[in-house]
Short mmCIF file of C-alpha atoms in Angstrom, two decimals:
data_model
loop_
_atom_site.label_atom_id
_atom_site.label_comp_id
_atom_site.label_asym_id
_atom_site.label_seq_id
_atom_site.Cartn_x
_atom_site.Cartn_y
_atom_site.Cartn_z
CA MET A 161 128.18 150.00 46.38
CA ALA A 162 128.12 153.91 48.23
CA PRO A 163 125.64 152.31 50.56
CA ASP A 164 127.48 149.41 51.63
CA LYS A 165 130.27 151.28 52.01
CA GLU A 166 128.54 153.56 54.58
CA LYS A 167 127.72 150.54 56.33
CA GLU A 168 131.12 149.68 57.30
CA THR A 169 132.23 153.33 58.60
CA PRO A 170 132.82 153.15 61.94
CA CYS A 171 130.74 155.15 64.56
CA VAL A 172 132.74 158.32 65.45
CA GLY A 173 132.95 157.00 68.64
CA TYR A 174 134.88 154.34 68.17
CA ARG A 175 137.38 155.71 65.62
CA HIS A 176 139.73 156.76 67.95
CA GLY A 177 140.14 153.59 69.08
CA PRO A 178 140.64 152.06 72.79
CA PRO A 179 139.62 152.90 75.87
CA TRP A 180 136.04 153.26 75.30
CA VAL A 181 134.00 154.76 78.11
CA PHE A 182 130.38 153.60 78.87
CA LYS A 183 128.19 155.21 81.47
CA GLY A 184 125.00 154.34 82.34
CA SER A 185 123.14 151.84 85.10
CA ALA A 186 123.19 147.92 84.94
CA LEU A 187 121.97 144.89 86.90
CA TYR A 188 124.26 141.85 87.44
CA GLN A 189 122.39 138.97 88.38
CA LEU A 190 124.15 135.55 88.85
CA HIS A 191 122.83 132.18 88.68
CA LEU A 192 123.89 128.76 88.56
CA VAL A 193 124.17 126.73 85.81
CA LYS A 194 124.49 123.16 84.79
CA ALA A 195 128.24 122.75 83.66
CA SER A 196 126.88 120.24 80.92
CA THR A 197 124.34 122.74 79.71
CA ALA A 198 127.20 125.99 79.53
CA ARG A 199 130.02 123.88 77.90
CA ALA A 200 127.95 124.16 74.84
CA PHE A 201 128.38 128.08 74.33
CA VAL A 202 132.05 127.49 75.65
CA PRO A 203 135.07 126.98 72.81
CA ARG A 204 136.29 123.24 73.52
CA ASP A 205 139.97 125.22 74.32
CA LEU A 206 138.87 126.83 77.08
CA ARG A 207 138.33 125.10 80.71
CA LEU A 208 134.92 125.74 82.52
CA VAL A 209 135.22 126.72 86.26
CA GLU A 210 132.92 124.07 87.90
CA ALA A 211 131.72 122.96 91.12
CA PHE A 212 129.64 119.68 92.16
CA GLY A 213 128.97 119.97 88.12
CA TYR A 214 127.76 123.69 88.06
CA THR A 215 129.84 126.94 87.06
CA LEU A 216 128.65 130.62 87.63
CA GLY A 217 126.30 132.13 84.99
CA GLY A 218 123.61 134.84 84.62
CA MET A 219 122.77 138.17 82.84
CA PHE A 220 124.06 141.70 82.75
CA LEU A 221 121.83 144.48 81.80
CA ALA A 222 122.67 147.52 81.22
CA ARG A 223 121.32 150.96 80.13
CA TYR A 224 124.06 153.59 78.75
CA HIS A 225 123.52 157.11 78.52
CA ASP A 226 126.66 157.86 77.19
CA SER A 227 128.97 155.63 75.04
CA PRO A 228 130.98 155.56 71.89
CA ALA A 229 127.67 154.63 70.00
CA GLY A 230 125.47 156.91 72.12
CA ALA A 231 122.59 155.92 74.17
CA PHE A 232 121.54 152.34 73.71
CA ASP A 233 120.50 149.06 75.99
CA GLU A 234 122.30 145.90 76.33
CA LEU A 235 121.36 142.26 77.89
CA VAL A 236 124.64 140.07 78.09
CA VAL A 237 123.77 136.40 78.88
CA ILE A 238 126.55 134.68 80.61
CA ALA A 239 127.09 130.94 80.14
CA GLY A 240 129.61 130.79 82.82
CA ILE A 241 132.87 131.43 84.10
CA VAL A 242 136.45 129.97 82.00
CA TRP A 243 139.84 129.84 83.11
CA ASP A 244 141.93 131.89 80.78
CA PRO A 245 145.30 131.87 82.66
CA PRO A 246 146.63 133.95 84.35
CA THR A 247 143.18 134.97 85.45
CA SER A 248 139.36 133.44 84.56
CA CYS A 249 136.49 135.51 83.24
CA ALA A 250 132.97 135.34 82.13
CA TRP A 251 131.80 134.05 79.15
CA ALA A 252 129.12 135.57 76.69
CA ALA A 253 126.91 133.19 75.10
CA ARG A 254 124.83 135.77 73.82
CA VAL A 255 124.88 139.44 73.70
CA LEU A 256 121.67 141.76 72.45
CA VAL A 257 121.60 145.55 71.94
CA ASN A 258 119.38 147.75 70.37
CA SER A 259 122.11 149.83 68.15
CA VAL A 260 123.23 148.32 65.24
CA GLU A 261 126.81 150.41 65.49
CA ALA A 262 127.14 148.62 69.21
CA CYS A 263 126.24 145.19 67.49
CA ARG A 264 129.08 145.64 64.58
CA HIS A 265 131.65 147.17 66.99
CA GLY A 266 130.85 143.96 69.74
CA ARG A 267 131.20 141.38 66.51
CA LYS A 268 134.03 142.88 64.43
CA GLU A 269 136.46 144.51 67.64
CA VAL A 270 135.72 142.57 70.87
CA GLY A 271 134.50 139.28 69.23
CA LEU A 272 131.52 138.88 71.32
CA PRO A 273 128.21 137.17 69.73
CA SER A 274 126.47 140.45 69.14
CA HIS A 275 122.69 140.79 67.97
CA VAL A 276 120.34 143.59 67.30
CA ALA A 277 117.05 143.29 69.58
CA THR A 278 114.55 146.01 70.80
CA PHE A 279 113.95 146.77 74.52
CA SER A 280 110.11 147.55 74.93
CA LYS A 281 109.58 149.26 78.68
CA ALA A 282 106.64 150.13 80.70
CA GLU A 283 106.20 151.59 84.61
CA ALA A 284 104.17 149.29 86.89
CA SER A 285 103.39 148.41 90.29
CA ALA A 286 103.89 144.73 91.69
CA LEU A 287 101.08 142.73 93.48
CA GLY A 288 102.96 140.54 95.41
CA SER A 289 106.58 138.31 94.47
CA LYS A 290 106.92 137.58 90.98
CA PRO A 291 109.65 136.40 88.42
CA LEU A 292 112.75 138.58 87.82
CA VAL A 293 113.04 136.80 84.25
CA LYS A 294 110.28 135.49 82.63
CA SER A 295 112.06 133.72 79.32
CA ASN A 296 111.68 131.25 76.84
CA GLY A 297 114.23 129.68 74.85
CA PHE A 298 117.50 131.08 75.12
CA LEU A 299 117.86 131.94 78.84
CA SER A 300 115.57 129.11 79.71
CA VAL A 301 117.99 126.42 78.65
CA LEU A 302 120.55 128.05 81.09
CA GLY A 303 118.20 128.26 83.68
CA ILE A 304 118.16 132.04 83.89
CA GLY A 305 115.37 133.23 86.58
CA SER A 306 114.35 134.09 89.76
CA THR A 307 111.89 135.98 92.11
CA VAL A 308 111.91 139.19 93.29
CA PRO A 309 110.21 140.33 96.26
CA GLU A 310 106.95 142.58 96.32
CA GLN A 311 108.03 146.24 95.44
CA GLU A 312 105.64 149.46 94.67
CA ASN A 313 107.49 150.35 91.38
CA ARG A 314 109.18 148.33 88.99
CA ARG A 315 109.95 148.52 85.10
CA GLU A 316 108.99 145.83 83.03
CA ILE A 317 111.20 145.21 79.88
CA GLU A 318 110.19 143.03 77.13
CA ILE A 319 113.81 141.85 74.68
CA SER A 320 112.98 140.74 71.38
CA GLU A 321 115.73 139.51 68.91
CA THR A 322 115.38 141.37 65.37
CA LYS A 323 116.28 139.70 62.52
CA GLY A 324 115.68 141.54 58.90
CA SER A 325 111.65 142.09 59.01
CA SER A 326 110.90 139.09 61.72
CA THR A 327 111.50 139.42 65.57
CA LYS A 328 111.49 136.76 68.37
CA HIS A 329 110.41 137.49 71.72
CA LEU A 330 113.14 136.33 74.21
CA CYS A 331 112.19 137.43 77.46
CA ASN A 332 110.31 139.59 80.15
CA ILE A 333 112.71 141.03 82.82
CA SER A 334 110.57 143.04 86.08
CA MET A 335 113.13 145.47 87.34
CA PRO A 336 112.94 146.85 90.64
CA LEU A 337 113.09 150.73 91.55
CA THR A 338 113.42 153.16 93.99
CA VAL A 339 111.62 157.19 93.65
CA THR A 340 113.16 160.09 94.20
CA THR A 341 110.72 163.02 94.49
CA GLY A 342 112.04 166.43 92.60
CA SER A 343 110.59 169.45 92.67
CA HIS A 344 107.59 169.06 90.00
CA ASN A 345 108.14 165.08 89.38
CA LYS A 346 108.89 162.01 90.82
CA HIS A 347 111.80 159.91 89.12
CA HIS A 348 112.20 156.33 88.80
CA LYS A 349 115.97 154.83 89.33
CA TRP A 350 117.48 151.48 89.42
CA MET A 351 118.35 150.20 92.85
CA GLY A 352 122.32 149.89 93.57
CA PRO A 353 125.45 151.78 94.43
CA ALA A 354 127.12 154.17 92.08
CA ILE A 355 130.25 151.78 90.63
CA ARG A 356 133.50 152.23 88.49
CA MET A 357 134.88 149.48 86.84
CA SER A 358 137.55 148.48 83.68
CA LEU A 359 137.62 145.80 81.13
CA PRO A 360 140.44 144.20 79.42
CA SER A 361 140.54 144.63 75.44
CA PHE A 362 139.79 140.80 74.29
CA ARG A 363 138.68 138.97 71.37
CA ALA A 364 136.77 135.81 71.40
#
């Protein structure tokens, strides 16, 4: 029984309660999603914000270097925007993280549809325009995908969901990078400005 009790013990970083601080880099990609498709992932008691048969969905890809669960990667697939008075919010249809602690916390404390996944990364050079997201299964259902223009340097990220001893490939994401030159080495960084944001506590 001792091992099971250890699994239920929260990570030290989460024991002190909110606010929880996450620091890292992120890509937020917005997509129009058919309202009829998004409704399958949104509870019936919440109203979908839509116009002309579409809602605003997308994906949020993050690499946290500092968090209550330590360093980890996260992919949030957003089905659409829902109206939850007095405001509206993005509805997460699937959350993938490569941290058991972060997955457990997301499910138990926040009510997120979190799953454990592996994030495999490789550096590459682009030869022309290519899909930002190449997916099968879940992401293709929401119609997520676009084209990124020719970029000299990029990072290829392959994401696979882990279930027990088996893994299921979900998507490949091509990240455009900038190059900064140090005294000895070149450093690749995600493109974009530095931002600070706060999210309210909620439970699905």
